[in-house]
XYZ file of C-alpha atoms in Angstrom:
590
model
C -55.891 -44.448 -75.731
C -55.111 -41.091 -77.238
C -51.371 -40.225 -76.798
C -50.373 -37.670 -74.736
C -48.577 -34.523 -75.876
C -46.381 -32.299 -72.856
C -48.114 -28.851 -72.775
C -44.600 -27.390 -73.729
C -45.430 -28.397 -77.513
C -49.135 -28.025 -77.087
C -49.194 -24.801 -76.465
C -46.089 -23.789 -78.392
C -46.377 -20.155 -79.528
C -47.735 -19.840 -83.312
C -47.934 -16.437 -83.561
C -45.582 -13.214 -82.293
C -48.378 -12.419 -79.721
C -48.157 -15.946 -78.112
C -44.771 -15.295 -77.339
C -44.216 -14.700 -73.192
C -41.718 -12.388 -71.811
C -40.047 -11.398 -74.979
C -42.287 -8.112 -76.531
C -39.299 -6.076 -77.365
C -37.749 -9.097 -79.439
C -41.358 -10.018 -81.120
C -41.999 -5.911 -82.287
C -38.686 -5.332 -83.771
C -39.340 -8.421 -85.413
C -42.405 -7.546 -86.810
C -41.696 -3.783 -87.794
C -38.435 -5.346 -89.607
C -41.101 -8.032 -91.753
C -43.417 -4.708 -92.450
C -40.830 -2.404 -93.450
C -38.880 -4.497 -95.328
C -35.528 -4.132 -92.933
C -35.112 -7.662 -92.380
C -31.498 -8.601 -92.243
C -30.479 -12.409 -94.659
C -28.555 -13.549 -91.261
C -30.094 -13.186 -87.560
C -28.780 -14.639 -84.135
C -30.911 -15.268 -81.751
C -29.098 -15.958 -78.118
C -29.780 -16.653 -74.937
C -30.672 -19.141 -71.769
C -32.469 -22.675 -72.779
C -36.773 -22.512 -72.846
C -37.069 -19.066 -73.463
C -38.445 -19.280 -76.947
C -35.229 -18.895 -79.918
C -35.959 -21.487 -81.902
C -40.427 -21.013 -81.477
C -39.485 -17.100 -82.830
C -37.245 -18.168 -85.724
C -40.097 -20.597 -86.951
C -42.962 -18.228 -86.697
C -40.208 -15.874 -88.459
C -39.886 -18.414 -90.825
C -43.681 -18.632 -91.763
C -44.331 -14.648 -91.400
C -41.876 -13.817 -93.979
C -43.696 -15.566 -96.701
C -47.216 -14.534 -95.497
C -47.516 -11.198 -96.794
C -50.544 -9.314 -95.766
C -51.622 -12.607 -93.814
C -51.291 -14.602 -90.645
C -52.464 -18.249 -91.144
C -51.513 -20.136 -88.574
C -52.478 -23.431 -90.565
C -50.223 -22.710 -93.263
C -46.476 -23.276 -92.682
C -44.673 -23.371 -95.620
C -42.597 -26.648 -94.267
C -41.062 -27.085 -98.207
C -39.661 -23.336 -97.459
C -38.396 -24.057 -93.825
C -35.290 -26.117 -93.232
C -33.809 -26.947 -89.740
C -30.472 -28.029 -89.122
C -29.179 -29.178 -85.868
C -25.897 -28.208 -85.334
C -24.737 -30.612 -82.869
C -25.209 -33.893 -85.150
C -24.612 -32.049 -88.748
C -20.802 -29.778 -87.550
C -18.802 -31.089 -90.033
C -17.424 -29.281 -93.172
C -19.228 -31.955 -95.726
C -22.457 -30.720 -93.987
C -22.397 -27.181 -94.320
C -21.358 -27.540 -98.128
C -24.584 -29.645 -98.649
C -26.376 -26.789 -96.745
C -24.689 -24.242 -99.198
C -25.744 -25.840 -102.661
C -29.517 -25.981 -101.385
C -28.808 -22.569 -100.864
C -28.479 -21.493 -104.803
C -31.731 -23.210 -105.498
C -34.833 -20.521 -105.216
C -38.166 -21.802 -103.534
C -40.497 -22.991 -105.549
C -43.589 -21.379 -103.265
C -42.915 -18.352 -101.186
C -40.930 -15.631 -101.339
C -38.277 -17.149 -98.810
C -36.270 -19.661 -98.309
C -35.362 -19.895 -94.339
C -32.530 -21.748 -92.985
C -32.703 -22.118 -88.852
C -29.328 -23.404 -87.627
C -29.869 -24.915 -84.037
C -27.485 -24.997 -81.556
C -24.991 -23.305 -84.232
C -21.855 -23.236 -81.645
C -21.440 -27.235 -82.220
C -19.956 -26.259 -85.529
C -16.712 -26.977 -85.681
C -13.513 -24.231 -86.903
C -13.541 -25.658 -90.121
C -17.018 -25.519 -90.820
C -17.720 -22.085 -89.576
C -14.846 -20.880 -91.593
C -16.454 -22.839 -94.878
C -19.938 -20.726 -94.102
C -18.560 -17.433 -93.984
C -18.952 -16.556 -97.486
C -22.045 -17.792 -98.145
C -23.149 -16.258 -94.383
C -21.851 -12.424 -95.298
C -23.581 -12.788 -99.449
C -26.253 -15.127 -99.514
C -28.760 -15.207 -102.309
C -31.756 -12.715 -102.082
C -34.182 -15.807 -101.752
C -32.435 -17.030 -98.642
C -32.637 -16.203 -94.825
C -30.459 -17.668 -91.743
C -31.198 -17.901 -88.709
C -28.906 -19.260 -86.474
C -29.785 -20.171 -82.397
C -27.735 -20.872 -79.802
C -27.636 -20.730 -75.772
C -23.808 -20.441 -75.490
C -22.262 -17.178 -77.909
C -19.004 -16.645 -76.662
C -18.333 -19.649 -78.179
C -18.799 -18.234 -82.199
C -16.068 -17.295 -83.724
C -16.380 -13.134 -84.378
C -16.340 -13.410 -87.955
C -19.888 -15.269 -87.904
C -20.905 -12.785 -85.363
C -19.837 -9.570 -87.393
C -21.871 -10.924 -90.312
C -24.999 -11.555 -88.436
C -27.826 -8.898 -86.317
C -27.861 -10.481 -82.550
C -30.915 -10.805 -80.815
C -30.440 -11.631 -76.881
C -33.587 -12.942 -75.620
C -33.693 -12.491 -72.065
C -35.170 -15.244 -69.477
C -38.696 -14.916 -68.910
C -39.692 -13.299 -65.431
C -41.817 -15.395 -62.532
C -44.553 -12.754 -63.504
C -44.947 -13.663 -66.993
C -44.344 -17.290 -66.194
C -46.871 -17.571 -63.686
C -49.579 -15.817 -66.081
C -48.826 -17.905 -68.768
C -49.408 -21.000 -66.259
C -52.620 -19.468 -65.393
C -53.664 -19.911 -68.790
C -52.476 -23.055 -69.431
C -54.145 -24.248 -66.534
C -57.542 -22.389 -66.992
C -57.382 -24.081 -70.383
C -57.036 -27.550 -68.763
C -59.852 -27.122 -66.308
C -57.030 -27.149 -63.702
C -58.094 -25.280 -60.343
C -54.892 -24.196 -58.770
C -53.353 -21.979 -55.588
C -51.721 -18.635 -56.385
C -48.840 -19.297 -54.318
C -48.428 -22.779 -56.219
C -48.217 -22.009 -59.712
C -45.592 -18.987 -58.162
C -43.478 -22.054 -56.632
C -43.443 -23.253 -60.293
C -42.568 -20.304 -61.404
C -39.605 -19.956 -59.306
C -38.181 -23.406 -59.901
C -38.202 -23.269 -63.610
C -35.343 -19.948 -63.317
C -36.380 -18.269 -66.214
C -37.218 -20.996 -68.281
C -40.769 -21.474 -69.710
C -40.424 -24.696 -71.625
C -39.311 -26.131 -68.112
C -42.404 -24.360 -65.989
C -44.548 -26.483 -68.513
C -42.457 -29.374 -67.656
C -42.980 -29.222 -64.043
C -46.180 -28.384 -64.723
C -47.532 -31.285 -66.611
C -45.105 -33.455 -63.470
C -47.019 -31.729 -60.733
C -50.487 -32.123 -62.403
C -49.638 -35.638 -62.670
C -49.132 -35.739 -58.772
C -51.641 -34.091 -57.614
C -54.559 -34.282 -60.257
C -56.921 -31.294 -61.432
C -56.054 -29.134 -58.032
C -53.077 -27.676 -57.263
C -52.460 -26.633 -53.962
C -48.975 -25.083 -52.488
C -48.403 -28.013 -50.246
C -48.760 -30.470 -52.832
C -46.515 -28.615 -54.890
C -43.540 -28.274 -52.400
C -43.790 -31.963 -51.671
C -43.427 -32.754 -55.438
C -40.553 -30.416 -56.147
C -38.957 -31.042 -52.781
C -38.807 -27.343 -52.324
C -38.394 -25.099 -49.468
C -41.468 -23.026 -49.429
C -41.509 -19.278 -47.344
C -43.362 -20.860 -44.022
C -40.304 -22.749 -43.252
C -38.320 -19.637 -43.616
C -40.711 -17.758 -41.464
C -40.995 -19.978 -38.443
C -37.252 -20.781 -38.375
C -36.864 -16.819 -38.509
C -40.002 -16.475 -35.466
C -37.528 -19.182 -33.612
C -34.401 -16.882 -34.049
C -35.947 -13.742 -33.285
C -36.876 -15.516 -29.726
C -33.534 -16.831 -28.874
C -35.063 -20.175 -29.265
C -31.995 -22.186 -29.887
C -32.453 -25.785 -29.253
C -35.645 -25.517 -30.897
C -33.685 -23.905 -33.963
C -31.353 -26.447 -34.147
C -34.452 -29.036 -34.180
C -35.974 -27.672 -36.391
C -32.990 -27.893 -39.208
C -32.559 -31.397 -37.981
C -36.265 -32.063 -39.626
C -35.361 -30.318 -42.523
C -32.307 -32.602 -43.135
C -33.858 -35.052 -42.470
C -36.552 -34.653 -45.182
C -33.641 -34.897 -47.685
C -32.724 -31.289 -48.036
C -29.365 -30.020 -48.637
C -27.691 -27.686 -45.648
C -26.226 -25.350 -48.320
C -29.637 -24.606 -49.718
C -31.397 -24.210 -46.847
C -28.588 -21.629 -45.820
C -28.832 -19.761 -48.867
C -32.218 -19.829 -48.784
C -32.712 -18.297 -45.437
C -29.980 -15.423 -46.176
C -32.561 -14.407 -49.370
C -35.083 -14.737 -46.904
C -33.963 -11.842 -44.865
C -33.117 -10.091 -48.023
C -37.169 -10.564 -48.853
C -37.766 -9.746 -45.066
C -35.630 -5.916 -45.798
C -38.050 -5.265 -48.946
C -41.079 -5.646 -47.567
C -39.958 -3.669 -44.614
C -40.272 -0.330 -46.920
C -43.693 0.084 -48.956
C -41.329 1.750 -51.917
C -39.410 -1.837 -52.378
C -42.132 -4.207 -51.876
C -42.347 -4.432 -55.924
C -38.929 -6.439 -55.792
C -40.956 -9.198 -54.330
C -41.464 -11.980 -56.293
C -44.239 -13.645 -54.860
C -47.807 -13.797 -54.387
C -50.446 -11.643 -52.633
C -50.553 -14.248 -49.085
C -46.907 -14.438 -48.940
C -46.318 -10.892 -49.561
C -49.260 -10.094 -46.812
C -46.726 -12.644 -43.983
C -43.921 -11.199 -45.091
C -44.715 -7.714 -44.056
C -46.209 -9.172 -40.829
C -42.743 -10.751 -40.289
C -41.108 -7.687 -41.344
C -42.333 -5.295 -38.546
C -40.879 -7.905 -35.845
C -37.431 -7.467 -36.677
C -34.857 -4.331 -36.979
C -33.099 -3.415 -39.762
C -29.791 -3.751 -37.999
C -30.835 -7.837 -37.288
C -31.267 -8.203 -41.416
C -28.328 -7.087 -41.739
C -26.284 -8.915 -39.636
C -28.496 -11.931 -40.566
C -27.965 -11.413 -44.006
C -24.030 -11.626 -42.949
C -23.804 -14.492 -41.216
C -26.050 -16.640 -43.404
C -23.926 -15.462 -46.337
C -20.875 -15.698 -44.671
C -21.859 -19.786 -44.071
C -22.666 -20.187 -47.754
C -19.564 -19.198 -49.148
C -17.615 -21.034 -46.815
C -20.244 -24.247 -46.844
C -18.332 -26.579 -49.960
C -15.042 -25.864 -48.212
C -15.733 -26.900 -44.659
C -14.943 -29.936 -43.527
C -18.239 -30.501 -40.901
C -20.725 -29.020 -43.163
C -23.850 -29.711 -40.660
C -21.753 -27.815 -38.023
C -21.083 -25.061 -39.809
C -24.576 -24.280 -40.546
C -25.312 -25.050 -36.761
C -23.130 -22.256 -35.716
C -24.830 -20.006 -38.235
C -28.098 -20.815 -36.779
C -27.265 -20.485 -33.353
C -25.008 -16.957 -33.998
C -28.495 -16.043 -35.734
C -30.204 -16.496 -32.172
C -28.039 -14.820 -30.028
C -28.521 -11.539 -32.152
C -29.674 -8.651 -29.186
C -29.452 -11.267 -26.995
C -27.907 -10.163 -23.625
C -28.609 -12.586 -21.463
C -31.000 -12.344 -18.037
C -30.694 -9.021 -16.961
C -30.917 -8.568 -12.888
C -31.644 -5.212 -11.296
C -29.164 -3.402 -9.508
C -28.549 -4.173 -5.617
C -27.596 -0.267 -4.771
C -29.028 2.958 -6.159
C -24.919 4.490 -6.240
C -23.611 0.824 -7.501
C -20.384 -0.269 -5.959
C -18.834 -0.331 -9.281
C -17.916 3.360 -8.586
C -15.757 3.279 -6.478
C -13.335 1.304 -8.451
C -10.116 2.466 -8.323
C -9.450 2.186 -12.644
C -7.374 5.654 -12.604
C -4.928 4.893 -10.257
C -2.321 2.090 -9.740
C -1.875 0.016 -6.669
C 1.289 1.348 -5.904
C -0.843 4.798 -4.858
C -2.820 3.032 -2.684
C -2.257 4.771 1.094
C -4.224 4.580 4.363
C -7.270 7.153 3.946
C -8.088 9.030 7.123
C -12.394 8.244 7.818
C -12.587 5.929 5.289
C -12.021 1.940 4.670
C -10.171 -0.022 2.209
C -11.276 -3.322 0.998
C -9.754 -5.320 -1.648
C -12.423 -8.009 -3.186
C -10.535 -10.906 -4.678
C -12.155 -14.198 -5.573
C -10.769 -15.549 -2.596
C -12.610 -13.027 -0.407
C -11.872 -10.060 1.166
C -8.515 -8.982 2.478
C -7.564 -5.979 4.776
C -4.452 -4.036 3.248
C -2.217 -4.959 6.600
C -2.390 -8.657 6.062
C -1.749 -8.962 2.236
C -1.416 -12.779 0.947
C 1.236 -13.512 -1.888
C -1.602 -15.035 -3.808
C -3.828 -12.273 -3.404
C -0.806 -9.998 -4.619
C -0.132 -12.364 -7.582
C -3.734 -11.416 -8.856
C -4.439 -7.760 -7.440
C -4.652 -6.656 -10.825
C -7.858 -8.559 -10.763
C -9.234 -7.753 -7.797
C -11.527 -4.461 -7.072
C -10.661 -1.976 -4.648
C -13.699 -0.336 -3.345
C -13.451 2.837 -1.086
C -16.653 3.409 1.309
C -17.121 6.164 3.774
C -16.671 4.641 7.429
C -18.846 7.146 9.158
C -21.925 6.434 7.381
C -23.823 3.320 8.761
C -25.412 0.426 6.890
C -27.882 -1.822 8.169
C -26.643 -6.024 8.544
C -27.370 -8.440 5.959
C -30.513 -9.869 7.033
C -29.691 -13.361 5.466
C -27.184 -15.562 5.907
C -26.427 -15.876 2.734
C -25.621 -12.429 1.409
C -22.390 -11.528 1.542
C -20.482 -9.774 4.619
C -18.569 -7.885 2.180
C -21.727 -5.494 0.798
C -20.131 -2.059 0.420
C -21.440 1.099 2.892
C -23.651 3.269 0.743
C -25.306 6.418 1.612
C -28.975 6.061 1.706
C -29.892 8.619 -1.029
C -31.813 8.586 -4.819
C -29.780 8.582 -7.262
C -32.168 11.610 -8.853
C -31.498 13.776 -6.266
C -29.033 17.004 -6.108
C -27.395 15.178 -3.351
C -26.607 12.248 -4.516
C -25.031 13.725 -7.366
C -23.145 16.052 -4.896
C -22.122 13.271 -2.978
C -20.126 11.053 -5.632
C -18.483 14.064 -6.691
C -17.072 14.952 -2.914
C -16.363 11.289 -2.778
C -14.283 11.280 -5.614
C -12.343 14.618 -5.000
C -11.547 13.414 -1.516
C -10.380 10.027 -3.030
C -7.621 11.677 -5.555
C -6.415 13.963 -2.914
C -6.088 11.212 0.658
C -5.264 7.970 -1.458
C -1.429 6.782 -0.903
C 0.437 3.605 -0.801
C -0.911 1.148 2.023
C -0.543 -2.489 0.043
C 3.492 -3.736 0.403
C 3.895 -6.331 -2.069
C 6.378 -9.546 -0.379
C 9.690 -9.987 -0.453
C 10.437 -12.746 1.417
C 14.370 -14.709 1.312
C 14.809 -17.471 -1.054
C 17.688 -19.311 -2.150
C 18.858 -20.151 -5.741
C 18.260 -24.416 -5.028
C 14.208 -22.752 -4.403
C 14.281 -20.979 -7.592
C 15.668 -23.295 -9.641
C 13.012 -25.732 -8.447
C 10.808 -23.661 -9.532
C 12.320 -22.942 -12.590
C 12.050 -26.172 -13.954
C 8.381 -27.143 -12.793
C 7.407 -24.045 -14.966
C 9.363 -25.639 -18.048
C 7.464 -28.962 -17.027
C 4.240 -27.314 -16.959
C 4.969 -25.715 -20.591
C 6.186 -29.014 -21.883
C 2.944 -30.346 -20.597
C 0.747 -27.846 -22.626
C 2.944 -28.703 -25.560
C 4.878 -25.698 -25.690
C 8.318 -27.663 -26.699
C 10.186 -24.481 -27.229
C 9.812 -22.542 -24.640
C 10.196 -25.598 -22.471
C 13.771 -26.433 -24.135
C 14.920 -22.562 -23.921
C 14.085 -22.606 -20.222
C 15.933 -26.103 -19.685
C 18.957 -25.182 -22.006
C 21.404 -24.532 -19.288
C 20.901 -23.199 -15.399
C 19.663 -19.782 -14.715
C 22.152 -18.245 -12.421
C 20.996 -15.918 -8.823
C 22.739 -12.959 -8.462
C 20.443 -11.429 -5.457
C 17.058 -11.309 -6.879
C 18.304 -11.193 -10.011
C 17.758 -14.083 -12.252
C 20.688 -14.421 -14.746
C 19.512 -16.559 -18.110
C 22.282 -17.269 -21.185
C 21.045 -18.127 -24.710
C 22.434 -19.181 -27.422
C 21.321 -16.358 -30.034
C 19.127 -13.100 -30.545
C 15.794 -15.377 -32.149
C 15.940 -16.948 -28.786
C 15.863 -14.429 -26.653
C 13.182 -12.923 -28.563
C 10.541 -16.212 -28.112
C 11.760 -16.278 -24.740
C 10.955 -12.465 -23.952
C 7.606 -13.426 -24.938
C 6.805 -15.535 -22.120
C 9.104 -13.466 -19.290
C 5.990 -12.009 -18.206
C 4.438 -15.171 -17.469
C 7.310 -16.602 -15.945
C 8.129 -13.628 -13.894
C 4.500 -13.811 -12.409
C 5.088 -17.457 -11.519
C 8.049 -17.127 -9.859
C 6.654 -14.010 -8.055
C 3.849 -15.718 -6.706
C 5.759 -19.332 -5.708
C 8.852 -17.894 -4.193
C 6.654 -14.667 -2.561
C 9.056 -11.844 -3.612
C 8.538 -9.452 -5.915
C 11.556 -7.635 -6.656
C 12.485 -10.943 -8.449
C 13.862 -9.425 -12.184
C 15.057 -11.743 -14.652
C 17.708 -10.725 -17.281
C 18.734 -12.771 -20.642
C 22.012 -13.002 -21.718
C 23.410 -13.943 -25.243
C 25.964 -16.232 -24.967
C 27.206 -17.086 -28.365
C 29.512 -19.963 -27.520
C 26.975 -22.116 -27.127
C 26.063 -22.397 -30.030
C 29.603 -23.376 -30.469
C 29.432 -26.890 -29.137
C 29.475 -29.920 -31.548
C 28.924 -33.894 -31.279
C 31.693 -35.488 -29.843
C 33.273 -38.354 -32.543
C 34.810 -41.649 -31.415
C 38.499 -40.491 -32.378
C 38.048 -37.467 -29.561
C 35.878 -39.969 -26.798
C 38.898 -42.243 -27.344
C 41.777 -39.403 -26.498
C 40.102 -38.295 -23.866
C 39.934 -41.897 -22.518
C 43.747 -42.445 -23.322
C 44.145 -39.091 -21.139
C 42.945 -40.808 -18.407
C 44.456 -44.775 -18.883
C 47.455 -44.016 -21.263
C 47.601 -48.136 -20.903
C 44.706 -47.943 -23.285
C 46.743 -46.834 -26.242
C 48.994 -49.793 -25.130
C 46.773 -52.263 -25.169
C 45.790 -50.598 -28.495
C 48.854 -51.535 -30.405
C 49.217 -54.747 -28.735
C 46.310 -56.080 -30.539
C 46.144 -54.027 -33.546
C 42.825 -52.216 -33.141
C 41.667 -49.460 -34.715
C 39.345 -46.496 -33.466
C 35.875 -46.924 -35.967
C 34.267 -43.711 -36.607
């Protein structure tokens, strides 16, 4: 059985040209071998896979090929690698300097490639300056590392930095192509993309998962196959979760992340991936911007289909929530929740609820007395008052202290008495349905008519509703009193419960007199007055009831009795007790 090689040394670049996604690093390369501008010390940086140590061999070999490329000669007696991480020490890099002072014995070079040159240690980098900034004419470094904030600057001062950059999902997907083609591999568009994508810039890893996926699925590669491999997420998931939104679909939503989960994917990518999703979904919306898409020709093709569904103003907001969730995902404490909420916040986007068309042409609504209080309220000459509360309607000479507890709730509507309106013809409509003139709403009159209305409204209005006063006594108000500081202690509002309970408010007509014991008292207790004066209003039906806070400092002033002062005050009342006291020979125990 002939041993297997992975395709990312199989088809390891030999040549500048084989090199993907870094031209601009491969020409100024190979201008710099032609014209002789080569510098003794290079750096080549940057992420892992994307082809710095590959360039510094085929460096390595160009340099003493002049006038030639042969890719079967490669001058391994001229080439010497040294891997950082195992060789750091100081010993090692002076072993590494007196190969240095011996010339090459073929070629015109002798090359020394430094991998993973941050490992060195202080001591050693300091020990390879010298040699670094003056090396012998014979001799070349070329050091590579992924992490170069991490070299000291004087080894970066002495050496010409390359950055290689990672290699795009373009580039990475041709190359695939190739590979594959060269395989006899047929494969999807869309799957070799997926590849692409997964490997984040890396090529060495793309190979990787390519040579895994080929494995799983054989000489075909199909998108499906793919995604079920990797365990990705692939755009038709993203799609008919976002066709499920854009309906208002929520319990399906919510369904459908529940089969997501529980294929073994991870909340926190799935969000993320749905707020690039709408990012995607904005691109393709604009035929200027659909070159930021990173994706093949089907997916691009649903992706504008999707696109012309949704508003700009949705993406947006989408894009806000779902990003929103992500950053707060690792710090919530119900992470499934969280993304729930997102989901279903998602749905109710433009939602608005089931619309129903108006009853009335001229709706009730304006007749609403908004601009005026109730306390202008008066009897209108040819015209009826009706005040709607949710307990029904009331006629202004018969007002109810509950109904006056909530009449800033309630809707006062004004119709004209002399026009007449037919009877409900069900029982079930209500007998309150406001008189409205039988006119469109298009029409001149109509128009003429609300405005008449109106001006006749500001100029007859006056008070009609008398709120209750009815007698109480202070034994009924203190009763009351202390059911509201029950009711508060109830809720848990300790407090306000204990300020209310601290002594006995005092009556002084309808007057409630309250003493506290200092000013940050009175100011958490003037936060609930309102609600307290409403209660009181409403249980004791008056409403001239006023309640005023006093700051009586000398309560503050009281202290915990000791046993020396419980036991004068009871020898104040027995004096026998201090008698019987010194008979014995007792003492008072504090």
């Amino acid at each position: 059985m002939e041993q297997f090689v992975v395709s990312a040394r199989k088809y390891r670049p030999q040549t500048f040209k084989d090199v993907v996604g870094q031209q601009a690093i491969t020409s100024t390369l190979l201008n710099a071998i032609e014209n002789n501008h080569l510098a003794s010390a290079l750096l080549f940086t940057g992420p892992r896979g994307v082809g710095k140590t590959t360039c510094a061999r085929i460096l390595a070999r160009k340099i003493n090929q002049p006038g030639y490329d042969d890719p079967n000669e490669d001058f391994a007696f001229n080439v010497f690698e040294l891997d950082a991480a195992s060789n750091n020490s100081v010993d090692d890099i002076r072993n590494l300097i007196d190969q240095v002072r011996i010339p090459p014995q073929t070629g015109k070079y002798k090359v020394y490639i430094i991998d993973e040159v941050h490992m060195l240690s202080s001591a050693a980098f300091n020990a390879f300056l010298k040699t670094l900034e003056e090396p012998p004419k014979h001799a070349i470094f070329i050091l590579a590392t992924t992490e170069k904030h991490k070299i000291i600057p004087t080894i970066l001062s002495r050496c010409q930095i390359f950055d290689f950059k990672r290699i795009t999902v373009k580039d990475a997907k041709e190359h695939l192509a190739e590979v594959a083609k060269s395989q006899d591999v047929t494969f999807e568009d869309d799957a070799l993309h997926i590849i692409a994508q997964k490997a984040d810039g890396a090529m060495r890893d793309a190979l990787s998962i390519f040579d895994r996926v080929v494995s799983y699925c054989g000489n075909n590669l199909t998108r499906q196959a793919v995604t079920e491999n990797l365990n990705v997420l692939d755009y038709e998931t993203y799609i008919n979760i976002t066709d499920l939104i854009l309906e208002n679909k929520i319990p399906e939503v919510l369904m459908a992340y529940n089969e997501i989960l529980s294929k073994g994917f991870d909340g926190h990518h799935f969000i993320a991936g749905l707020a690039s999703h709408f990012r995607d979904l904005l691109v393709a919306k604009t035929p200027a911007t659909l070159t930021l898409l990173e994706m093949g020709e089907a997916a691009q093709k649903l992706y504008g289909q999707q696109s012309q569904k949704v508003s700009q103003e949705f993406l947006l907001k989408g894009i806000d929530i779902a990003n929103d969730c992500d950053l707060k995902y690792k710090v919530s404490q119900n992470q499934r929740l969280l993304v729930e909420l997102a989901l279903m916040q998602l749905s109710s986007i433009g939602f608005d609820g089931e619309k129903k068309k108006p009853e009335f042409i001229i709706p009730p609504t304006y007749y609403r007395r908004n601009d005026y209080s109730i306390s202008e309220v008066k009897s209108i000459t040819n015209y009826e008052l009706r005040i709607t509360t949710p307990e029904g309607v009331v006629q202004p000479e018969q007002p109810k202290a509950e109904v006056v507890e909530k009449i800033s709730e309630s809707q006062i509507i004004v119709t004209p008495s002399a026009v007449e309106v037919p009877k409900p013809t069900t029982t079930n409509q209500q007998s309150t349905t406001d008189i409205q003139p039988k006119v469109s709403a298009m029409s001149l009159a109509s128009i003429r008519a609300k405005k008449e209305m109106a001006e006749n409204l500001k100029a007859t209005v006056k008070e009609v509703v008398h709120l209750a006063s009815e007698a109480f006594t202070e034994t009924e108000m203190l009763e009351q009193w202390l059911k509201y500081a029950q009711r508060m202690e109830d809720k848990g509002y300790r407090i306000i419960a204990s300020l209310l309970t601290i002594n006995d408010p005092i009556l002084e007509g309808t007057t409630i007199i309250h003493e506290l014991p200092n000013e940050s008292s009175k100011i958490d207790f003037e936060k609930e007055r309102p609600e307290l004066l409403g209660y009181l209003r409403g249980k004791l039906h008056n409403h001239d009831i006023a309640i005023e806070v006093k700051v009586n400092e000398t309560l503050v002033d009281k202290k915990r009795y000791t046993a020396q002062d419980k036991y004068n005050r009871l020898v104040e009342l027995n004096p026998n007790l201090e008698l019987m006291r010194n008979l014995f020979g007792l003492e008072v125990n504090e």
